[in-house]
mmCIF file with all atom_site columns, C-alpha atoms in Angstrom:
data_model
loop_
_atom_site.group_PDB
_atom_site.id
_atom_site.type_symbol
_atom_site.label_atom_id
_atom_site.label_alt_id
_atom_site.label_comp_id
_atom_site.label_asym_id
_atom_site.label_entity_id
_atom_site.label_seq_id
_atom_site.pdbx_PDB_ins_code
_atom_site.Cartn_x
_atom_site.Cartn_y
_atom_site.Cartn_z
_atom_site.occupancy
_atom_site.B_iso_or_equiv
_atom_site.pdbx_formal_charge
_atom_site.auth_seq_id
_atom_site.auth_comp_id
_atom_site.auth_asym_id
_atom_site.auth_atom_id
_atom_site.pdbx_PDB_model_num
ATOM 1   C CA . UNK A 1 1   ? 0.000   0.000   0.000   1.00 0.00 ? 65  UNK A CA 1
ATOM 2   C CA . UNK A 1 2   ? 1.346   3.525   -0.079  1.00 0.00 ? 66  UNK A CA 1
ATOM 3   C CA . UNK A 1 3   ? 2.540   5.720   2.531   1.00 0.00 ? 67  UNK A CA 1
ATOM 4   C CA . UNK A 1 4   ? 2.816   8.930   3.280   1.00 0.00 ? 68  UNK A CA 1
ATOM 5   C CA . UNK A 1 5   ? 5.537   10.644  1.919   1.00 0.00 ? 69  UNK A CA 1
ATOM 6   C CA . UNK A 1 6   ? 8.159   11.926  4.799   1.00 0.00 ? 70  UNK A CA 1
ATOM 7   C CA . UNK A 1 7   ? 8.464   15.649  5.576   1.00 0.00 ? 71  UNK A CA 1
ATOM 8   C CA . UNK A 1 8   ? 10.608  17.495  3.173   1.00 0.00 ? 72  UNK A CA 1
ATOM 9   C CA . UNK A 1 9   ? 10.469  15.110  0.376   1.00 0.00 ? 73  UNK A CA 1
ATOM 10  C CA . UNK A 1 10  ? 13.887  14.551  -1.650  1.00 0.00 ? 74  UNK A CA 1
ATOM 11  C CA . UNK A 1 11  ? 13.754  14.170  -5.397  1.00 0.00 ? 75  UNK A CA 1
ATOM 12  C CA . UNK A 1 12  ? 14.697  10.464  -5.776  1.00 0.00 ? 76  UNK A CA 1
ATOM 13  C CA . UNK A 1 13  ? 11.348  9.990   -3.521  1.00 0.00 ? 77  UNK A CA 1
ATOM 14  C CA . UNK A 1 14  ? 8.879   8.059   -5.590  1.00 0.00 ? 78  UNK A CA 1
ATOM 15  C CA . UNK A 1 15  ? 5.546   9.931   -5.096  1.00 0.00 ? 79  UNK A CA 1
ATOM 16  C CA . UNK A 1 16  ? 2.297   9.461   -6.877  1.00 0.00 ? 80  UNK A CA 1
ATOM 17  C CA . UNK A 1 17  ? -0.859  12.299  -6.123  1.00 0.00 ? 81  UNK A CA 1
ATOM 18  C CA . UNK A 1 18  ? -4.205  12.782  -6.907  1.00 0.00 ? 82  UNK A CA 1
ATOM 19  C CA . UNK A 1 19  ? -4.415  16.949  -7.896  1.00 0.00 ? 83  UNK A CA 1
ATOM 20  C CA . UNK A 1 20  ? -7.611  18.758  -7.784  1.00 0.00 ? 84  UNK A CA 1
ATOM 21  C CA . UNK A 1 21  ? -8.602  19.982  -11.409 1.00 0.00 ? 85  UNK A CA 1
ATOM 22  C CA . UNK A 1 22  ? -7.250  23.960  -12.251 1.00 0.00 ? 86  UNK A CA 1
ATOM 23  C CA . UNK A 1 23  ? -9.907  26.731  -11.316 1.00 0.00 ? 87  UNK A CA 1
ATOM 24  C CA . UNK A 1 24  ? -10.436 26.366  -15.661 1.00 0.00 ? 88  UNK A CA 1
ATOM 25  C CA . UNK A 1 25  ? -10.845 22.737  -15.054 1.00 0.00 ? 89  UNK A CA 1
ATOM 26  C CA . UNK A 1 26  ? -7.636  21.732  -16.606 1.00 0.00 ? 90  UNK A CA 1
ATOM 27  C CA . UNK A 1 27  ? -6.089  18.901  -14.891 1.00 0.00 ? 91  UNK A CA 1
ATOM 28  C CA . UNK A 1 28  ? -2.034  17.358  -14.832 1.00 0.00 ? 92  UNK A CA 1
ATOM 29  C CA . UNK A 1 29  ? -0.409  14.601  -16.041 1.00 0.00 ? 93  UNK A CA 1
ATOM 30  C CA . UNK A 1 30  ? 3.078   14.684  -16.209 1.00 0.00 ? 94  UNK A CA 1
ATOM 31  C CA . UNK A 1 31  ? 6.308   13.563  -15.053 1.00 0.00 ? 95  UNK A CA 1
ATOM 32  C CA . UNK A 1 32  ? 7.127   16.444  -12.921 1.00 0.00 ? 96  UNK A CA 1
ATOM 33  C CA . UNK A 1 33  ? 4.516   19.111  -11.530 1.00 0.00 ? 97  UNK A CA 1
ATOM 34  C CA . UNK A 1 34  ? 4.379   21.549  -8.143  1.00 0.00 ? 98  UNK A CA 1
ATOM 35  C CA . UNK A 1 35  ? 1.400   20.508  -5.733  1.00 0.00 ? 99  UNK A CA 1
ATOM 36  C CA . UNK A 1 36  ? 1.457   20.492  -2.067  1.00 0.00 ? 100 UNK A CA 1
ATOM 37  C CA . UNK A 1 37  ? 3.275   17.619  -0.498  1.00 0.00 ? 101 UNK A CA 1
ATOM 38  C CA . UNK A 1 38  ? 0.163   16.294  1.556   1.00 0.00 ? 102 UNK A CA 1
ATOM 39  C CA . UNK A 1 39  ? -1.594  15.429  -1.865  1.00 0.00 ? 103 UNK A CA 1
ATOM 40  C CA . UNK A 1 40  ? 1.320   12.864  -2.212  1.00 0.00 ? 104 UNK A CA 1
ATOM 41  C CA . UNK A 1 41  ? 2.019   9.470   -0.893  1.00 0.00 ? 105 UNK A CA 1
ATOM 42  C CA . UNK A 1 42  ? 4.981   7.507   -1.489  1.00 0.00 ? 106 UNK A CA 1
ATOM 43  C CA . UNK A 1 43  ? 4.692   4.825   -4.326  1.00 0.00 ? 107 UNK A CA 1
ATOM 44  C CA . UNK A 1 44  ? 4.601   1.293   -3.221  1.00 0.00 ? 108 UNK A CA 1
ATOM 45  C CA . UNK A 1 45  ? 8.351   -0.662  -3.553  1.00 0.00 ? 109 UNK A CA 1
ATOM 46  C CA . UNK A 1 46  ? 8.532   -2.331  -6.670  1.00 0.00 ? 110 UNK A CA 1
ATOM 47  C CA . UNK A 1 47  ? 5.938   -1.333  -8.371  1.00 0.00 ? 111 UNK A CA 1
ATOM 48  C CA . UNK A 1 48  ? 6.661   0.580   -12.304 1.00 0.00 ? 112 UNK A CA 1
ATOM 49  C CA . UNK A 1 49  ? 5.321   4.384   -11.530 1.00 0.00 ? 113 UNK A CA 1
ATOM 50  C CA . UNK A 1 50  ? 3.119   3.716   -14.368 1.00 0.00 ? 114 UNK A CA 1
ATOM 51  C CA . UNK A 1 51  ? 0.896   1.484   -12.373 1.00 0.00 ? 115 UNK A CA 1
ATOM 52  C CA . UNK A 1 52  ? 0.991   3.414   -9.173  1.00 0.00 ? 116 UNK A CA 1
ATOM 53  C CA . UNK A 1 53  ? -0.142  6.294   -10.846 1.00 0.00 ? 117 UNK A CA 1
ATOM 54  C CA . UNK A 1 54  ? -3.464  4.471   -11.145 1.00 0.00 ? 118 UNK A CA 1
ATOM 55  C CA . UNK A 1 55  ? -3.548  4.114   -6.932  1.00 0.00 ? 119 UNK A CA 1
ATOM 56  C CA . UNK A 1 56  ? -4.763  7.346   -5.914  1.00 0.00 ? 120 UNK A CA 1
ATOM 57  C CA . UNK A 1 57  ? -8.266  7.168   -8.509  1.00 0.00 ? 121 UNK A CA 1
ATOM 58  C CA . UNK A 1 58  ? -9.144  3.946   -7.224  1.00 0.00 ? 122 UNK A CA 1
ATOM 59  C CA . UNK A 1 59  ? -8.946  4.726   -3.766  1.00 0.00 ? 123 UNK A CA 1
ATOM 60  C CA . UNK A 1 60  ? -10.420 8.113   -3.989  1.00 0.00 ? 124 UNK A CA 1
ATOM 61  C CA . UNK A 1 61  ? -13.319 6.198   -5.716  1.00 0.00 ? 125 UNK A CA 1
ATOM 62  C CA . UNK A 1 62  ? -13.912 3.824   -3.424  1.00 0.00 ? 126 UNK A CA 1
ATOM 63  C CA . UNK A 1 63  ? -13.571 6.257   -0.566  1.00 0.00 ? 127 UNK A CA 1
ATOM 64  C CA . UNK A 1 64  ? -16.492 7.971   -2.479  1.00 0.00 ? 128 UNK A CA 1
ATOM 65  C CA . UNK A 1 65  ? -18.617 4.742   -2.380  1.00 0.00 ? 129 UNK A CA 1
ATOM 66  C CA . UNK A 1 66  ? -18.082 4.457   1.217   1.00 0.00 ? 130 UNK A CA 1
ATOM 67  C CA . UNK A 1 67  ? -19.461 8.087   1.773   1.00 0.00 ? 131 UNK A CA 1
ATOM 68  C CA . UNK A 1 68  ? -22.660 7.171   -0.032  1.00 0.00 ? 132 UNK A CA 1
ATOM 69  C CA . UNK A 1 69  ? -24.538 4.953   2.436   1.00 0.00 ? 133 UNK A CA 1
ATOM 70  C CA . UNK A 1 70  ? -24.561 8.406   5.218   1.00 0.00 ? 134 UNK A CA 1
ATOM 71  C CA . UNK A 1 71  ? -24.421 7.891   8.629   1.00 0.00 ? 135 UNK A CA 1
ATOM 72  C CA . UNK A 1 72  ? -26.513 5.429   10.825  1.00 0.00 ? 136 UNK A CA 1
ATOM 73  C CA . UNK A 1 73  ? -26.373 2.438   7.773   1.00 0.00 ? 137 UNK A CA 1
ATOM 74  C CA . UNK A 1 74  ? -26.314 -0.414  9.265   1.00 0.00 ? 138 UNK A CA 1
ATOM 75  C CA . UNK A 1 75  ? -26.522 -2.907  6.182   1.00 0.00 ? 139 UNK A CA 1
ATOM 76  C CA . UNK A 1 76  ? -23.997 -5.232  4.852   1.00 0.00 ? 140 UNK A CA 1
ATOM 77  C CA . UNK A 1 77  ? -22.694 -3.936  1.824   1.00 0.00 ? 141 UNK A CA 1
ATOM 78  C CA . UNK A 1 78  ? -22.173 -5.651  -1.284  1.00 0.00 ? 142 UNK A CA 1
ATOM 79  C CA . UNK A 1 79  ? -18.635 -5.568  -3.152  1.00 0.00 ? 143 UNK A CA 1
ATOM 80  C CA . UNK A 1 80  ? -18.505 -6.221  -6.683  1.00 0.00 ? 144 UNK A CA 1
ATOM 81  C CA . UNK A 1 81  ? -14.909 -6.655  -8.036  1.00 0.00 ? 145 UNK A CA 1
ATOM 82  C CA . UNK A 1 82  ? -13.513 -6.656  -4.494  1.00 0.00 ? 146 UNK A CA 1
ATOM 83  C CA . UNK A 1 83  ? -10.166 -8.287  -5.542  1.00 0.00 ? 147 UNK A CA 1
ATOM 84  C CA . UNK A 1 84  ? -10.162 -5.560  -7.939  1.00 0.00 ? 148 UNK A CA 1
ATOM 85  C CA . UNK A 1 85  ? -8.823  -1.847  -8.270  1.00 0.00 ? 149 UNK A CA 1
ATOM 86  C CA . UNK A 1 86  ? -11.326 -0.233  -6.444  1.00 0.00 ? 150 UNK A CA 1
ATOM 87  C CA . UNK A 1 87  ? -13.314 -3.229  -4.797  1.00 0.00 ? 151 UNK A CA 1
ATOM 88  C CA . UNK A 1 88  ? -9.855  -3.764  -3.268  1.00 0.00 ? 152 UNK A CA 1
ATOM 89  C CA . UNK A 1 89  ? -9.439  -0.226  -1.737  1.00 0.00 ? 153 UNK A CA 1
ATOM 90  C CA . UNK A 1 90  ? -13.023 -0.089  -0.048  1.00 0.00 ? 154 UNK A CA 1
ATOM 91  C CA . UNK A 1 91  ? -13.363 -3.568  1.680   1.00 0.00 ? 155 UNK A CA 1
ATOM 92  C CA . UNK A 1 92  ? -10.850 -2.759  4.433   1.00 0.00 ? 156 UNK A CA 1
ATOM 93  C CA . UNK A 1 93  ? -12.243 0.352   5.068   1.00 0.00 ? 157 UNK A CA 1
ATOM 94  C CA . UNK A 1 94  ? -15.657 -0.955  4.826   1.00 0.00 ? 158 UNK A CA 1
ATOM 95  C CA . UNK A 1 95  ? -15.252 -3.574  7.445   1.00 0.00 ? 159 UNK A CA 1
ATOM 96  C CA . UNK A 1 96  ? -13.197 -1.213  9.927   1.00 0.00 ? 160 UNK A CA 1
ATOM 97  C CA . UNK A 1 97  ? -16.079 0.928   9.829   1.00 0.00 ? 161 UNK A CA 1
ATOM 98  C CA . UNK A 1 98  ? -18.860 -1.450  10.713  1.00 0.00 ? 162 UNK A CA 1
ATOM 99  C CA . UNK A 1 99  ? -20.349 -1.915  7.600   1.00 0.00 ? 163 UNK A CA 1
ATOM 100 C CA . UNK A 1 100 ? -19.963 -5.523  7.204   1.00 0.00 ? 164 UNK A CA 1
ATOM 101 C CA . UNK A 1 101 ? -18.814 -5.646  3.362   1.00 0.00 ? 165 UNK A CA 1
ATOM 102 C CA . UNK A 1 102 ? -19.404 -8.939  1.358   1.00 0.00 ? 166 UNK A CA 1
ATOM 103 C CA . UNK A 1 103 ? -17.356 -9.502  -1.423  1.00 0.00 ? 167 UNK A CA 1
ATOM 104 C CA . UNK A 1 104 ? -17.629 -10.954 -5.438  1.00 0.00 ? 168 UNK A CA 1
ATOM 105 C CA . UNK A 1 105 ? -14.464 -11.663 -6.470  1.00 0.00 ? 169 UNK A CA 1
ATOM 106 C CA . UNK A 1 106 ? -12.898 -14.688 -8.658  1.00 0.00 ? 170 UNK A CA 1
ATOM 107 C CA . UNK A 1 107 ? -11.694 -17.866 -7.020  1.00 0.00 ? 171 UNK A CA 1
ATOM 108 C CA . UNK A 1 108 ? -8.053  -16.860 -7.033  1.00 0.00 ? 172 UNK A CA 1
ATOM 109 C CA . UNK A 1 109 ? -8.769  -13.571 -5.219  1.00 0.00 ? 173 UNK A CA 1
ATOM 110 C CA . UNK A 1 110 ? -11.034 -15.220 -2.548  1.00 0.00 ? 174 UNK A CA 1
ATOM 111 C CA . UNK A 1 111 ? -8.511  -15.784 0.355   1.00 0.00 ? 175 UNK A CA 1
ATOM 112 C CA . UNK A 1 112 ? -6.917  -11.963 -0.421  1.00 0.00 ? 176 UNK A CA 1
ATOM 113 C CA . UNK A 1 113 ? -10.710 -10.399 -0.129  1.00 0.00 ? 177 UNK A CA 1
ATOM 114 C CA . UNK A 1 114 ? -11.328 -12.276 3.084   1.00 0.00 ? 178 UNK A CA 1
ATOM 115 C CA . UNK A 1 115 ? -8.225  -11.379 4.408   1.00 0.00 ? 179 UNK A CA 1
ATOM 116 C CA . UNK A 1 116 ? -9.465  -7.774  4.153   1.00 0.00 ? 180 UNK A CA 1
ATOM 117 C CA . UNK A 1 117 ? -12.266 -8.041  5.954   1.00 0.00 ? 181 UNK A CA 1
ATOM 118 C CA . UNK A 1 118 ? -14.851 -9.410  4.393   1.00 0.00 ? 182 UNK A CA 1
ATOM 119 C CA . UNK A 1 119 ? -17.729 -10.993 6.014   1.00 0.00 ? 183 UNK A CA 1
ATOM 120 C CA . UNK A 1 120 ? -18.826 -13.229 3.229   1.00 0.00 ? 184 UNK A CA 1
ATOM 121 C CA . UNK A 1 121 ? -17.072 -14.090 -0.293  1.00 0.00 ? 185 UNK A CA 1
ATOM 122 C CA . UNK A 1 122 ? -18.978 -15.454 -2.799  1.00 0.00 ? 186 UNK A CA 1
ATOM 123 C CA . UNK A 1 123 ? -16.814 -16.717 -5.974  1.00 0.00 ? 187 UNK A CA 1
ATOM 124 C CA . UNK A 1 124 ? -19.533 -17.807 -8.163  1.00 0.00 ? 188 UNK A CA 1
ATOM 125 C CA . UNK A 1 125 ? -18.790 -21.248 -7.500  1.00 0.00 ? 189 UNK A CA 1
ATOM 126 C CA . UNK A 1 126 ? -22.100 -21.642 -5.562  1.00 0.00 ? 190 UNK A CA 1
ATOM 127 C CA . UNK A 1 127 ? -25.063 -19.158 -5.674  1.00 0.00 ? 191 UNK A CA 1
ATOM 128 C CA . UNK A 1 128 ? -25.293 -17.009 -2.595  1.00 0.00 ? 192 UNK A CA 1
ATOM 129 C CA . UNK A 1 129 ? -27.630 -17.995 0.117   1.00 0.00 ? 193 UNK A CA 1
ATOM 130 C CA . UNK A 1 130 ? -31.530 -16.878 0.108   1.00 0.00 ? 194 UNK A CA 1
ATOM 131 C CA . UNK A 1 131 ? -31.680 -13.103 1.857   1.00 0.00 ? 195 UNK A CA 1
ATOM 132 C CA . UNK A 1 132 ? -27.855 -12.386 1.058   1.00 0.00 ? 196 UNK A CA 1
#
């Protein structure tokens, strides 16, 4: 996952950010641009910028879905995709706050939902239970 970035961050640190769209609704993407340091995290070890330049959408997005039910739900919530992009961002957060997240995900991605936190993970192997 990615971290964030240290204070005073040195060139060689490998950063990816989410920036807010210009006042003329231009946005950035480029190799190098000026933004305030706590729109940055560091990019995960190993991984090609390329692909962690992708990380900060998807969890934005699914911090967005989590927003939607308002306070007081109290219903499980259903994760499409949760070994996914974004399914994988908003299980965690899901289960830490209560919401009791069941996840879709393929057979191979199964043990790496549930170890996220959720509740129930249905693989399409078997149908899901009457009332899920």
């Amino acid at each position: 996952m990615c971290a964030p970035i240290p204070r005073n961050p040195q060139p060689d640190h490998r950063v990816v950010a989410l920036r807010p769209s210009l006042a003329d609704g231009a946005g950035v993407s480029a190799e190098y641009a000026a933004l305030d340091e706590r729109l940055a995290v560091r990019a995960p070890a190993g991984v090609p910028l390329e692909h962690a330049a992708a990380l900060p959408p998807a969890a934005l997005t699914a911090e967005q879905a989590l927003d939607r039910p308002g306070p007081g739900f109290a219903g499980r919530l259903l994760v499409c995709g949760a070994a996914g992009a974004v399914g994988g961002y908003l299980v965690r957060p899901a289960a830490l706050r209560g919401l009791h997240p069941d996840a879709l995900a393929r057979p191979g991605g199964a043990e790496a939902v549930r170890g996220l936190g959720a509740a129930e993970v249905f693989t399409g192997a078997a149908p899901p239970p009457a009332g899920a």
